[in-house]
Amino acid sequence: MSGYQKSHLKQLEAEAIHVIREVAAQFERPVLLFSGGKDSITMAHLARKAFFPSKIPFPLLHVDTGHNFKETIDFRDRYMEQIGARLIVRYVQDSIDQGRVTEETGPYASRNGLQTVTLLDALKEFNFEAALGGARRDEEKARAKERFFSHRDAFGQWDPKNQRPELWNLYNGLKLPGETFRVFPISNWTELDVWMYTRDEGIELPSLYFSHQRRVINRDGVLLGASEVVYPVGDELIEEKTVRFRTIGDMTNTGAVESPAADIHAIIEEVASARITERGARADDKRSEAAMEDRKKQGYF
Amino acid sequence: MTIELLRFTTAGSVDDGKSTLIGRMLYDTKSLFEDQIKSVEKTSKDRGDEYVDLALFTDGLRAEREQKITIDVAYRYFATPKRKFIIADTPGHIQYTRNMVTGASSAELAIIMIDARKGVLTQSRRHGFIASLLQIPHVVVAVNKMDLVDYDEATYRGIVEEFRTFASKLDVPSITYIPMSALAGDNVVFKSGKMPWFDGSPLLHHLETVNVGAARNLVDFRYPVQYVLRPNQNFRGYAGQVASGRISPGEEVVAFPSGLTSKVKAVVTMDGELNEAVSGDSVVLTLEDEIDISRGDMIVRQGNLPRKDNRIDATICWMDETPFDPKANYQLMHNTRLVRAIVTKLNYKIDVDTMKREETNNLALNEIGRVQLTTTQPLFFDTYNKNRHTGSFILIDMATNNTVAAGMIRGASREVDDLVEVTQENAEIRRQRTENVVWEAGALSLEERESLNGHEAAVLWFTGLSGSGKSTVAKILERKLFEMNAQTMFLDGDNLRHGLNGDLGFSAEDRAENIRRVSEVASLGFAHGNIVLASFISPYNRDRNYARGIVPEGKFIEIYAKCDIEILKERDPKGLYARALSGEIKNFTGISAPYEEPEDPEMVIETGSGTPEALADQIIQMLISKGIIED
């Protein structure tokens, strides 16, 4: 019977497609959250596969902090046109202008925390009932217990003690008015799985992921790209280094790693032998050990 | 090289060292990162621990880190060059049966932790029982903390012996025992030098080599339709994940509940059309005919049907804080189908620690009970033992929408009334007997016998009209099995009616008793590791179902020897049909007594056309495909 044993990536793909289809079937208004990072690009690819030969039957939503890398935005627009998907963009800047949030000031300011409000507002604006995201359980300890179908109360909050048990491949998306779900089809994937899958499927990724020359600032061991929102403080210096990014988020808190890995094969080799987690390079997780758990409770992914 | 996937679950009590074991596996396989190690070292130091607490790598949420216990199912990942592992890490104390059931539902292997100093505890038994209930194909008993008993062989042997005795009452096909110390790293990833008396493999090696896919049913094609795709007028596709079995273009299928038939036109994916879709694949099927199919329907092969009923006999595990209310309405989710359900009867609850049945009128959180359900629309199902996907369901509370129970289908509900017409007195007694008897295990387990025999035990039940060739085929088959070194047992009217059943005639009542005794003999033969060939006219469905009911699911194989009665009347080698037609023989099946065709036999052999030799070969092939014998 060994001929019927599928590779682990094929099994993970089948599981993710099953979950994505359950979302389309169980909810009237789902949305796919798209950041332009490799996980959300993988998600969009899986959604295409789930509904082929139809188009993805729901829109994609990008929350733009205004501090995104230019490469990410260019890639995003090109990719949407290529796959013929409907993209909605909402801006943290608008939330600031409307007085919904107050921007942090000073050289260490980050808009990372603010995007939660913009996201929740956007979900409410379109009355989205389920938001598909590319979060993975291996990213951080607080995510290890996350469900595929994660229930959020009418305030968009996550209660770790009140999550529905998930058995076999049965996903219960029934809900009361006002309640929503976050759904994570690639929960069981690891960083390495995502890279190997993008290689096998020939998925195109933003150039930021591959080795390039960049002017960076070393801040508490995190290499941030120098830009109009990230500039040297005190005795910090701008240095030119050969780097790549392992995750793509906000310019203010997404750290680069020094790496010569210029193509996907080199990256896979590097990731397979990596000694530091991908979120280890994110300044936002360093604030406290339970940082992620706190942000999740507030409605962050 | 293909990396395989193994999903396993770990169960243990608070201090068994389960988290330490997982931490050890992650640490020794270099699956941890420097920043994770640093963060854990820092926490250990802050707390004043003497050593780095490996358990901290896995204890996620703050609440449980403070209480130093895990409180929910957490998923962990690691990989070796051979396999990727998904661990459902579940806590083991009494109030968390719910989590263990959740983790076990998708696992192919369970690790049960036992503290070498404490031996087999109530919790260990509970973990074994749940593994058996959820039909996890492989169990590893990890006898941990061997360092604290000086790596003593006798201590280990004693624990193994005790668990083995207990496990003989369970339905777990394979159990592996490993002595280890997760703290010291003995026999986890690397073989320990401190227990030279142990000749088995360390845990990781076992995890890397154990047969995966054993839980998959590759025989019965079941395709619950998830979503209908209509991108344009010319394309109508049914998206879904194959729950079991396999299908190829050109095969004849039927959709339920409509019962409409068609042929598979194509298996569509974005990567191109496939020649075949197999259990676990997420695909799109297109059909030759435009038939009305929607989400919740099930597509199956015409020759291999699921059962259909709106009265369901099931075991449920209650998962909600609010106790089960036998009077309430629930939503029942079965595959992609959502129906309303009421519980018509709560038979009993099972004490997970003693496996004893107790009278009850409700189920609290973490309790397991046997119930009879009635659904608003029929379900198309298989029993859980036969098919994990089409045999499972969840119950959902109508007010809160919470998932409140996990259910495993045992079969269609049968009430006493269903049997009364057969044998009024027997029915009641039989039910009581089957429900009250707790099996006393023999000295040798079935597993041990099967392992010696080199094949699995099974009951092949041949049914069909007199003269249809049942026994002829069965005898040739037995000879072939004998030549393959299989242990067999042959039962037919000739060798049983003369002795054991000599007191019985041919009335419906006597036929029922005849089949009951035959079934019991077959079941004993089965329990002793034989492939039992039982060849009986057995004209009534209810009698054959009785036989089916006392053999484990999947091990009872009903073979219908089908032959047109006109051919039989013509052949009539013993002149029985002539005598029956003339009225000389009363109650003759097919002439003056009814023959009920099997509703869902595992196999039909056309004895009117095929030669007995060829038919016996077909059965051999079927036995190989079911994994009962090896090629």
Short mmCIF file of C-alpha atoms in Angstrom, two decimals, chain B residues 492-504 514 517 521:
data_model
loop_
_atom_site.label_atom_id
_atom_site.label_comp_id
_atom_site.label_asym_id
_atom_site.label_seq_id
_atom_site.Cartn_x
_atom_site.Cartn_y
_atom_site.Cartn_z
CA ASP B 492 -21.21 -25.73 7.38
CA GLY B 493 -24.60 -27.33 7.91
CA ASP B 494 -23.21 -30.80 7.46
CA ASN B 495 -20.70 -30.67 10.28
CA LEU B 496 -22.83 -28.66 12.71
CA ARG B 497 -26.38 -29.86 12.22
CA HIS B 498 -25.38 -33.43 13.00
CA GLY B 499 -23.90 -32.70 16.40
CA LEU B 500 -24.09 -29.35 18.12
CA ASN B 501 -27.32 -28.35 16.37
CA GLY B 502 -28.85 -31.81 16.12
CA ASP B 503 -31.84 -30.69 18.18
CA LEU B 504 -32.91 -28.00 15.72
CA ASN B 514 -28.94 -22.51 14.50
CA ARG B 517 -24.85 -21.11 17.72
CA VAL B 521 -18.60 -20.99 17.24
#
